[in-house]
PDB file of C-alpha atoms in Angstrom:
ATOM      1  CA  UNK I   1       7.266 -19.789  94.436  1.00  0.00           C
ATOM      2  CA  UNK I   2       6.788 -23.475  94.992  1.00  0.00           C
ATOM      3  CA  UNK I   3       3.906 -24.190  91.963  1.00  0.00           C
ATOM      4  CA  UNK I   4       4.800 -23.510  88.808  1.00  0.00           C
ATOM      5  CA  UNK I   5       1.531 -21.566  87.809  1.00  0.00           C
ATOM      6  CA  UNK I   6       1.113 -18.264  87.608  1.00  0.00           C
ATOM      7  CA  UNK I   7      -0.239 -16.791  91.040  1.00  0.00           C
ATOM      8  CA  UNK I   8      -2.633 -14.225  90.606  1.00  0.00           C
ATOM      9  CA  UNK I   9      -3.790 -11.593  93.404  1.00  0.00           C
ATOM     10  CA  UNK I  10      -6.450  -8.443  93.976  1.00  0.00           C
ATOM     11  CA  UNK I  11      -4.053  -6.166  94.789  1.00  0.00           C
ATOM     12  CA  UNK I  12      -6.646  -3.587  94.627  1.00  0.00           C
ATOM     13  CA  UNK I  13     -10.509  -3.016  93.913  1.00  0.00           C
ATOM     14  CA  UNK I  14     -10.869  -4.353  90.070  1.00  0.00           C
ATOM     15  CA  UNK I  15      -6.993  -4.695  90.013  1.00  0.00           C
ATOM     16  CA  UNK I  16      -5.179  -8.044  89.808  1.00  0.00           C
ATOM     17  CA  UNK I  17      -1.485  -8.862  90.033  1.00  0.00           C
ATOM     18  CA  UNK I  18      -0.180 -11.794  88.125  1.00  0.00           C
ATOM     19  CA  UNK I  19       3.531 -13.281  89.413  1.00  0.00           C
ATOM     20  CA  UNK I  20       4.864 -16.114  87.616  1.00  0.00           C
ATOM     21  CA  UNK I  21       8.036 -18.214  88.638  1.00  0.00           C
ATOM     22  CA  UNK I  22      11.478 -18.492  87.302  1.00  0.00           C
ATOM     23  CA  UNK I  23      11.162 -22.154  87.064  1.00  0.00           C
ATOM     24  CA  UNK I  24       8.151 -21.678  85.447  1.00  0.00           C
ATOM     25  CA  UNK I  25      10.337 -19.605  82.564  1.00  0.00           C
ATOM     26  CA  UNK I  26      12.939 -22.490  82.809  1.00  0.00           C
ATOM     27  CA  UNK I  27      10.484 -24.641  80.853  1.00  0.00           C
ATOM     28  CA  UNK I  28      10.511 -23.186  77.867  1.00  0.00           C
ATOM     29  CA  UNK I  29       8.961 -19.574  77.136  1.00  0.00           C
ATOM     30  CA  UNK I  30       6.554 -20.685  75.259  1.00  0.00           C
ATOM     31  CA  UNK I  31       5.027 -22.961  78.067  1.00  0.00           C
ATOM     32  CA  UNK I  32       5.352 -20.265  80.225  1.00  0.00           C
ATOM     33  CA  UNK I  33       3.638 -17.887  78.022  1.00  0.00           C
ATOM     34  CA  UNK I  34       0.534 -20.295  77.504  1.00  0.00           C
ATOM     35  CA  UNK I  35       0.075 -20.191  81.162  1.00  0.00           C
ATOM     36  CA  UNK I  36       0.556 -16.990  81.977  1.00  0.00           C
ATOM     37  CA  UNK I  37      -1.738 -16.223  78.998  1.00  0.00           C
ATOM     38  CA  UNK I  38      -4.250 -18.533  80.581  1.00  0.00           C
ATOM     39  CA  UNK I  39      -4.281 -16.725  83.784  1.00  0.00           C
ATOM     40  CA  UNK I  40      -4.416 -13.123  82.818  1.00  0.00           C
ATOM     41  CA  UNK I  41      -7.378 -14.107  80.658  1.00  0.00           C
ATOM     42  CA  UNK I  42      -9.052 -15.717  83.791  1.00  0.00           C
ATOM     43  CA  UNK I  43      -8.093 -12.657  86.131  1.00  0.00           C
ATOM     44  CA  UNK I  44     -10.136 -10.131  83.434  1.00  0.00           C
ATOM     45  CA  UNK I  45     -13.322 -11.756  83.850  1.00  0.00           C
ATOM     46  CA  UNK I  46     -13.716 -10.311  87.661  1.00  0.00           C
ATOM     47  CA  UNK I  47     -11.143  -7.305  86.909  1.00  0.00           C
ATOM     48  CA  UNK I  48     -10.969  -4.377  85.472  1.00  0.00           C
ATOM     49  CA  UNK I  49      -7.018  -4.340  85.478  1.00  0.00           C
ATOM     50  CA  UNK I  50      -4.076  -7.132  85.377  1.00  0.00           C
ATOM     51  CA  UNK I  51      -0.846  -5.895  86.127  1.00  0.00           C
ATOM     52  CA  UNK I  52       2.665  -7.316  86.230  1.00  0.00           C
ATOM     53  CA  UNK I  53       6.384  -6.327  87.765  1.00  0.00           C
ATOM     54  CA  UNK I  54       9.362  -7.501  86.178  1.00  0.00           C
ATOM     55  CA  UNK I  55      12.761  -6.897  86.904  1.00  0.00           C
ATOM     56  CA  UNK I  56      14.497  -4.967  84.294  1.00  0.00           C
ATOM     57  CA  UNK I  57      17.108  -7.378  83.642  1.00  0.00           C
ATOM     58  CA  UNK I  58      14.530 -10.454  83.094  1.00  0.00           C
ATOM     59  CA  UNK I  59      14.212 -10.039  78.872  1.00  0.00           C
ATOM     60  CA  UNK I  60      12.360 -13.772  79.360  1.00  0.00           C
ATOM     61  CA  UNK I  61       9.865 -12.283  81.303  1.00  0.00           C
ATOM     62  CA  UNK I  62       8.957  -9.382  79.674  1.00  0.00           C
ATOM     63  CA  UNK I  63       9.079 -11.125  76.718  1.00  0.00           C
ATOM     64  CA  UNK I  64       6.182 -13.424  78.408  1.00  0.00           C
ATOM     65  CA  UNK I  65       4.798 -10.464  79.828  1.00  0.00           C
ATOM     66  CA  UNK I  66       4.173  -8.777  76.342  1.00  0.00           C
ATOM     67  CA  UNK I  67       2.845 -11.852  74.417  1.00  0.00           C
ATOM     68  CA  UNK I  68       0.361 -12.552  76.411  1.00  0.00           C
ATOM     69  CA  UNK I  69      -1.242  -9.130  75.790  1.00  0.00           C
ATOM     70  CA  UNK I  70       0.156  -7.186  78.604  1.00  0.00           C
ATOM     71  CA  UNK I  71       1.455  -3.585  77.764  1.00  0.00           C
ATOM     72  CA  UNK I  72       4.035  -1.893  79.012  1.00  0.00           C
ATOM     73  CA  UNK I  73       3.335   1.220  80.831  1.00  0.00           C
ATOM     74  CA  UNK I  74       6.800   2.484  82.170  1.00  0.00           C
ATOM     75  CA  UNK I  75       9.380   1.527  84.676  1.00  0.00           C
ATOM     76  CA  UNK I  76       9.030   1.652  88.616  1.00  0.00           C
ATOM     77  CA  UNK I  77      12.053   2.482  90.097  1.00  0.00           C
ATOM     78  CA  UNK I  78      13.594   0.766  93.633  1.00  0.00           C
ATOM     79  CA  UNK I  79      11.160  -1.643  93.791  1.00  0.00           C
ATOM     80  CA  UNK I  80      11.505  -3.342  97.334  1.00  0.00           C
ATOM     81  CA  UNK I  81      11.575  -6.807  97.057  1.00  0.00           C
ATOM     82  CA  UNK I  82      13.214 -10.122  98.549  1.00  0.00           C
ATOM     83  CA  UNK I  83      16.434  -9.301  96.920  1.00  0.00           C
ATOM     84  CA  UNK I  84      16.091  -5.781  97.968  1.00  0.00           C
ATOM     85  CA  UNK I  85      15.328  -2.736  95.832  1.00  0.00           C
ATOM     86  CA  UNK I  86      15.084  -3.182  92.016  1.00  0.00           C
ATOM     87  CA  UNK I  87      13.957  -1.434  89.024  1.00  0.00           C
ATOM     88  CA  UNK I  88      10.437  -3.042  87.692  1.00  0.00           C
ATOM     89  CA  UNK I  89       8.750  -2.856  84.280  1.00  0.00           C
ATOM     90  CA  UNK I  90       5.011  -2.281  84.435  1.00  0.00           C
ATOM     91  CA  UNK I  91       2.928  -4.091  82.192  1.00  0.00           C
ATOM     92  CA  UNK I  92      -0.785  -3.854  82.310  1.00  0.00           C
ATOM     93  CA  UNK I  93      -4.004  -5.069  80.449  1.00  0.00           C
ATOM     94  CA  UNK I  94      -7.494  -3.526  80.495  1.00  0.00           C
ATOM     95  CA  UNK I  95     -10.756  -5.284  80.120  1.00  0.00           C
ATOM     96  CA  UNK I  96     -11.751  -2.976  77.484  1.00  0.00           C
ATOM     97  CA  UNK I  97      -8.244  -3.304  75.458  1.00  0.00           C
ATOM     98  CA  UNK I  98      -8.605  -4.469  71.865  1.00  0.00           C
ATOM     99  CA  UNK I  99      -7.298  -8.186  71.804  1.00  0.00           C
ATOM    100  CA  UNK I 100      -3.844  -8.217  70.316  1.00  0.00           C
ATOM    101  CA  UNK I 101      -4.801 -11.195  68.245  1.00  0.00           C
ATOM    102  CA  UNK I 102      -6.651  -8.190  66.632  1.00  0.00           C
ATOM    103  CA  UNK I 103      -4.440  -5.951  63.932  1.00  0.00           C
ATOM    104  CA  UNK I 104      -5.482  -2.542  66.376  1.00  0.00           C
ATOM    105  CA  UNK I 105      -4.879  -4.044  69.874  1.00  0.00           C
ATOM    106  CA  UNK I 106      -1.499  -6.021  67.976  1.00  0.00           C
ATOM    107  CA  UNK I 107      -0.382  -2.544  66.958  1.00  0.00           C
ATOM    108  CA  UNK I 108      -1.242  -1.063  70.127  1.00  0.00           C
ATOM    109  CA  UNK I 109       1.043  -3.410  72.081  1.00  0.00           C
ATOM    110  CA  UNK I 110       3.932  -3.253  69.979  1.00  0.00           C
ATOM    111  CA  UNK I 111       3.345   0.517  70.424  1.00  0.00           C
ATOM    112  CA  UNK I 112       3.874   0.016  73.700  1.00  0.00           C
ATOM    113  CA  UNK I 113       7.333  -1.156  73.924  1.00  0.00           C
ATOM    114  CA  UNK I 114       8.960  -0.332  70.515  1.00  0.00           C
ATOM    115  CA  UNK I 115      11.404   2.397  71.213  1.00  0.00           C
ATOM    116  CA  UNK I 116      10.213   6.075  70.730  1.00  0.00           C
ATOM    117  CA  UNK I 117      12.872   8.568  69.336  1.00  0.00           C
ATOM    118  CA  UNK I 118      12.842  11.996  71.013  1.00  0.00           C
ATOM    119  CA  UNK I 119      12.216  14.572  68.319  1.00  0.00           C
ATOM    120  CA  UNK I 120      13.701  18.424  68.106  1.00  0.00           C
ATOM    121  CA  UNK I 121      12.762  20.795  65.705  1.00  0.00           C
ATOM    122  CA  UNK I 122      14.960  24.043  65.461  1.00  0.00           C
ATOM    123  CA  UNK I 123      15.124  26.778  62.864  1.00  0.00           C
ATOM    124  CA  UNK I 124      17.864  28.121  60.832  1.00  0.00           C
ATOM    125  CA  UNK I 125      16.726  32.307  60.955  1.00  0.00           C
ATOM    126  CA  UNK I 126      19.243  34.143  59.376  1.00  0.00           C
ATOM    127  CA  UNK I 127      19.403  37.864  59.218  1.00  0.00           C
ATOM    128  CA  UNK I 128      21.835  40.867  57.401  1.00  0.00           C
ATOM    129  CA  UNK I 129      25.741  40.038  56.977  1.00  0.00           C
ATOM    130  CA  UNK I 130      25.189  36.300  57.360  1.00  0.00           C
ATOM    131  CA  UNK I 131      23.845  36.677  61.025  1.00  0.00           C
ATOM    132  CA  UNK I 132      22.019  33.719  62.519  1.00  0.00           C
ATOM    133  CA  UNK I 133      19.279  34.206  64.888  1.00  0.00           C
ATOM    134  CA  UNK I 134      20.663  32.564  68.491  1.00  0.00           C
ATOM    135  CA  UNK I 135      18.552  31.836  71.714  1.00  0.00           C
ATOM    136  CA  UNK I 136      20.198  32.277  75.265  1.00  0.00           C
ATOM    137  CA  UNK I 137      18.210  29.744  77.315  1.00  0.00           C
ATOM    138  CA  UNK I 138      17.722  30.073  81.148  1.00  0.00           C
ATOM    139  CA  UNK I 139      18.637  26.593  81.971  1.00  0.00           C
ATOM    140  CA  UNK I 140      21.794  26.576  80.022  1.00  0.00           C
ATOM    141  CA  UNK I 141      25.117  29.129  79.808  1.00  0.00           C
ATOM    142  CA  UNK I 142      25.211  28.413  76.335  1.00  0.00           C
ATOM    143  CA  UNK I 143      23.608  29.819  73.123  1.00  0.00           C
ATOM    144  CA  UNK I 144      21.339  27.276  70.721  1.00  0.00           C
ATOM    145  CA  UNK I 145      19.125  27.814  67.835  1.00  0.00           C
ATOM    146  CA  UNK I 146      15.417  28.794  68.218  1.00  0.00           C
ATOM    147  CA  UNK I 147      12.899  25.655  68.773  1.00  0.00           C
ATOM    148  CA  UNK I 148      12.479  22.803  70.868  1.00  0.00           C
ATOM    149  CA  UNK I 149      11.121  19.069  71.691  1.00  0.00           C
ATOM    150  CA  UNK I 150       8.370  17.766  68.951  1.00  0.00           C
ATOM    151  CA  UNK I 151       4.700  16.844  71.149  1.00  0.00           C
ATOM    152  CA  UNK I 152       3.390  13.309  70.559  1.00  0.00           C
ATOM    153  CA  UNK I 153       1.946  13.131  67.296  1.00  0.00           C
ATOM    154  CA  UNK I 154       2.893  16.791  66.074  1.00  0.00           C
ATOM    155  CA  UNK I 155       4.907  17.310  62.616  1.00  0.00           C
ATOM    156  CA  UNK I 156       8.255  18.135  63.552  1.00  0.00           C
ATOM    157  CA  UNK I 157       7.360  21.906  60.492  1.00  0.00           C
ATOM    158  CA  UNK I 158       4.552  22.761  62.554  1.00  0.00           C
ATOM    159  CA  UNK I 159       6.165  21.938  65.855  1.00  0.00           C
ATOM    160  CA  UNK I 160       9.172  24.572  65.462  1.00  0.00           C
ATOM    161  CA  UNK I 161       7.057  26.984  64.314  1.00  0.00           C
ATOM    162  CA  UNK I 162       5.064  26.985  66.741  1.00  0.00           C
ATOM    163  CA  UNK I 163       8.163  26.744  69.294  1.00  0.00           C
ATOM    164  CA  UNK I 164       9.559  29.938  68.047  1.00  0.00           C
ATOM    165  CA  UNK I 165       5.416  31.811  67.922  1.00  0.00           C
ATOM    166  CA  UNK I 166       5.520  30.422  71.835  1.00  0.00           C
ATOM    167  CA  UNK I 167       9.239  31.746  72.717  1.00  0.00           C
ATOM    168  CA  UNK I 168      10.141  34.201  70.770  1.00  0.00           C
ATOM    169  CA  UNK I 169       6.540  35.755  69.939  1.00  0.00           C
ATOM    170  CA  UNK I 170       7.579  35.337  65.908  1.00  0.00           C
ATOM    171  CA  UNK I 171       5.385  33.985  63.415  1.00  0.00           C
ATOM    172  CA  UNK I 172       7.914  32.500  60.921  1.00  0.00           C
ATOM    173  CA  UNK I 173       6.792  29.650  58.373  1.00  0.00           C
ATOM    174  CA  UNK I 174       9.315  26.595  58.755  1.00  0.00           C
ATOM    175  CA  UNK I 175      10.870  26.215  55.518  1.00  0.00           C
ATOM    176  CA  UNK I 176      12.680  23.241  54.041  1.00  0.00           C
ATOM    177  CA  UNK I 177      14.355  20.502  56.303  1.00  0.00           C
ATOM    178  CA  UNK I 178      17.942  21.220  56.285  1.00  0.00           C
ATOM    179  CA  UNK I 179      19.576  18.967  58.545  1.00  0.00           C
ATOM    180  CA  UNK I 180      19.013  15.679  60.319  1.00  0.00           C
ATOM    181  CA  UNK I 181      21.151  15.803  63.310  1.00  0.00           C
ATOM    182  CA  UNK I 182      21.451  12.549  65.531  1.00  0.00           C
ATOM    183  CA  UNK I 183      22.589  13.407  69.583  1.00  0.00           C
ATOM    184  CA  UNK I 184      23.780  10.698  71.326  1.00  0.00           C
ATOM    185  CA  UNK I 185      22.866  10.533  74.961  1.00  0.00           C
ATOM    186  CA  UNK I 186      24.611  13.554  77.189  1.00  0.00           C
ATOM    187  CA  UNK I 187      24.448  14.704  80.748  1.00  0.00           C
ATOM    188  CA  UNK I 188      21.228  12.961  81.793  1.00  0.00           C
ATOM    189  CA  UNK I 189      19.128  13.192  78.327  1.00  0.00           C
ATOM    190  CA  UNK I 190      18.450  10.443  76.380  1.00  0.00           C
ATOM    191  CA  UNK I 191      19.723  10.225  72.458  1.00  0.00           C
ATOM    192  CA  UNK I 192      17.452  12.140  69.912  1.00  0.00           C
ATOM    193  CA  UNK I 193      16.782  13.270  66.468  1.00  0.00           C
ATOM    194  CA  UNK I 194      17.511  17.377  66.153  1.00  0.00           C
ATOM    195  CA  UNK I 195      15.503  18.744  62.947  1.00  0.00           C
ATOM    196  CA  UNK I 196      16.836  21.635  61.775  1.00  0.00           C
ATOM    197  CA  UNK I 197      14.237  23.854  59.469  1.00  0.00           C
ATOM    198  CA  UNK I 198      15.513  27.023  56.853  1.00  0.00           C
ATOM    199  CA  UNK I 199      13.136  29.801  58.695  1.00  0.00           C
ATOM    200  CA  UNK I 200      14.065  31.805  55.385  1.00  0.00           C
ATOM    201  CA  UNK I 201      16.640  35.557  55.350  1.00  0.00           C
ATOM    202  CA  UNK I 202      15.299  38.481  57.467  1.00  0.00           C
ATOM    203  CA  UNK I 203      15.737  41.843  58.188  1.00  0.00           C
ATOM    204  CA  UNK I 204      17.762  43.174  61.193  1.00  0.00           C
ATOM    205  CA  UNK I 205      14.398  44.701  62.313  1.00  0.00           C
ATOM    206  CA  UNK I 206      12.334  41.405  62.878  1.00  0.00           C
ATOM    207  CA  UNK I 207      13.623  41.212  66.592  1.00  0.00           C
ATOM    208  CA  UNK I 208      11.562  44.517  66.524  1.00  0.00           C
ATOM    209  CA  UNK I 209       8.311  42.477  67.149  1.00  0.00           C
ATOM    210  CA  UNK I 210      10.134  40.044  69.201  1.00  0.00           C
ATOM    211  CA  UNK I 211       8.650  38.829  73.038  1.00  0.00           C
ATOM    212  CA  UNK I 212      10.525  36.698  74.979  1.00  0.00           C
ATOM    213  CA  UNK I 213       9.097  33.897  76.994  1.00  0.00           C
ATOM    214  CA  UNK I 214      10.936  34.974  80.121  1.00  0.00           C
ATOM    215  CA  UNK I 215      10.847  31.581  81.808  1.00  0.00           C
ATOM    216  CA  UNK I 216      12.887  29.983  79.315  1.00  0.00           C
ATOM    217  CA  UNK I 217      14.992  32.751  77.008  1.00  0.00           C
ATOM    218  CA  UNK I 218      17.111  35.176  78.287  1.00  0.00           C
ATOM    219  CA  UNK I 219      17.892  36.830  74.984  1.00  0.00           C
ATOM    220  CA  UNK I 220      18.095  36.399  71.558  1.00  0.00           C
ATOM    221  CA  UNK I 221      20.017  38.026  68.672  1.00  0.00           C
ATOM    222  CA  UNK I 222      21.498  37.686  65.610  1.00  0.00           C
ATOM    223  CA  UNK I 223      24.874  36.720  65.452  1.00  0.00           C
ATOM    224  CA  UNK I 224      27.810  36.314  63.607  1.00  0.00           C
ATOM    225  CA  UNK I 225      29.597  33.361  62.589  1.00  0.00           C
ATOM    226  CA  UNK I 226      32.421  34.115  65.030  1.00  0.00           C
ATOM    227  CA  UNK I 227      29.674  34.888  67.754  1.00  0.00           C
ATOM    228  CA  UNK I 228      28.297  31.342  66.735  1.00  0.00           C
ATOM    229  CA  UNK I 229      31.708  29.770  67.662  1.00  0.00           C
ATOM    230  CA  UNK I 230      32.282  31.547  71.082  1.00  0.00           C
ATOM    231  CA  UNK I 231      28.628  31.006  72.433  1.00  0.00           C
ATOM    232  CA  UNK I 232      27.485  27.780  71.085  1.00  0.00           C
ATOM    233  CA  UNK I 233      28.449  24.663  72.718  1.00  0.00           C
ATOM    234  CA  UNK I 234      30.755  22.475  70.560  1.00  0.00           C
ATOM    235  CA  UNK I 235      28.193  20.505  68.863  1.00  0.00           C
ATOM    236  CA  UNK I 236      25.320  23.473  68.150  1.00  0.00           C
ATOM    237  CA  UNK I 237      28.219  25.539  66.458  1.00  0.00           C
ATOM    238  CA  UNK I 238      28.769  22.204  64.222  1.00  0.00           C
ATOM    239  CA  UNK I 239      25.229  21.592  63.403  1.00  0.00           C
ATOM    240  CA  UNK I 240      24.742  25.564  62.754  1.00  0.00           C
ATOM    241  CA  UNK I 241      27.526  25.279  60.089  1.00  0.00           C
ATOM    242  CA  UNK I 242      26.157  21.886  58.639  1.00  0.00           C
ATOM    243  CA  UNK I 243      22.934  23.520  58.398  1.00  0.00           C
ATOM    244  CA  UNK I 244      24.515  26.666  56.723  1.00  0.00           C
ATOM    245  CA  UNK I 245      26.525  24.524  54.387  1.00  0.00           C
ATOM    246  CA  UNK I 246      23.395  22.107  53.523  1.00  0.00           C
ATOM    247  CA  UNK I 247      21.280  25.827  52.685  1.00  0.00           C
ATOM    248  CA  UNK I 248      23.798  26.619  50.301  1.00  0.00           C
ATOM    249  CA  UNK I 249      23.745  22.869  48.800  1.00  0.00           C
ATOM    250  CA  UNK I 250      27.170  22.187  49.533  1.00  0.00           C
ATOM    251  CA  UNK I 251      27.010  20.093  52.895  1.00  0.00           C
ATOM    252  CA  UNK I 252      25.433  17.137  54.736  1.00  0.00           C
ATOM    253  CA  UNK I 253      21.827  16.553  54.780  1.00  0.00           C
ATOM    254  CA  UNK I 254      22.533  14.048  57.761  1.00  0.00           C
ATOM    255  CA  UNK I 255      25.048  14.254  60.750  1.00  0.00           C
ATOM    256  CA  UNK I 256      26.159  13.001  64.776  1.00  0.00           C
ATOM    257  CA  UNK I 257      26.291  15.738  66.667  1.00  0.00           C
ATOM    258  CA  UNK I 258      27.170  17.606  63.654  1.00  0.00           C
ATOM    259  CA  UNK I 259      29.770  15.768  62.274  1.00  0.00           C
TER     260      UNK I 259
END
């Protein structure tokens, strides 16, 4: 791009695309944020929408890109473009979005790019002889505890709760937080937070009442501590024992991968 202003373009009806250049970035971010600023404020008055692309790599631009009120909406990948297919951030503002010179639309952008920790919630159910309760899953050979990924805005109590209700057809109270177990990122999931709950001693006879959710559990039974070791994958046996040791007030509160 030859001029050093921001070019913006209908890309669509009410929709606007704003491209800025790299030696417009080259002056200084801060000039290049006051014009693109300029611009996007320009482009609202006869749209409803003002986007942006840029390349994943470019931390300048998105840096622009956010501080002049744009918010980022996700990532686009294999772009295709003059230097062939990329990955490109979207950013976007709305006529109607709160100004983030205003404390809700400021909170609302950072919102919008500050990272967001996955969140799972599992329950420690344990039954006669030191059993724990153990889930077979369908989309994995090995055995886990009962629960599952925290919805936006849930409590991570209610949310395992209501995980083993949904799965397991069990209405169990979550109980104290036992565990804090960090994952780091593994076979194509991102890192998260793994909550593990005391679902309180049962009898044997609680599986009685029990109805699978077919679609995701094969089975589920209590299980020994040497059942726990053979079935559970490497880290779930570690974080069962942390969690069994924290219960009894003699282990971590906090682990990685349950170490």
């Amino acid at each position: 791009m030859s001029d050093q202003r921001p070019t913006v373009t209908t890309r669509d009806e009410g929709v606007a695309l704003i491209t800025w250049s790299a030696t417009l970035q080259d002056q200084g971010w801060l000039v290049a944020l006051e014009a693109v600023s300029q611009e996007v404020e320009k482009a609202l008055a006869d749209h409803v929408r003002v986007e942006a692309l840029v390349p994943v790599g470019d931390e300048t631009g998105q840096r622009i890109a956010t501080w002049s009120g744009l918010r980022r909406e996700g990532v686009l990948r294999g772009v295709p473009g003059p230097g062939g297919d990329a990955d490109q951030i979207l950013f976007a503002r709305l006529a109607g979005d709160v100004p983030h010179s205003q404390p809700d639309g400021f909170r609302a952008l950072l919102n919008s790019f500050l990272p967001r920790k996955r969140a799972i919630s599992q329950m420690l159910v344990r039954g006669p002889e030191d059993r724990v309760l153990l889930c077979r899953l369908t989309y994995k050979d090995d055995w886990d505890l009962p629960g599952g990924v925290v919805e936006v805005g849930e409590s991570p109590q209610v949310a395992v709760s209501r995980e083993v209700s949904e799965e397991l057809g069990l209405t169990i109270p979550a109980g104290p937080l036992l565990l804090t177990d960090w994952l780091p990122p593994w076979g194509g999931w991102d890192d998260a937070i793994c909550l593990v709950f005391d679902g309180g001693r049962h009898d044997g006879d609680l599986l009685d009442d029990m109805v699978r959710q077919e679609r995701e559990i094969r089975a589920a039974e209590f299980c020994t501590p040497e059942q726990v070791e053979e079935r559970c994958a490497d880290f779930t046996a570690r974080r069962v024992r942390a969690a069994l040791a924290s219960l009894g007030g003699n282990g971590p509160t906090y682990t990685q991968s349950g170490e």
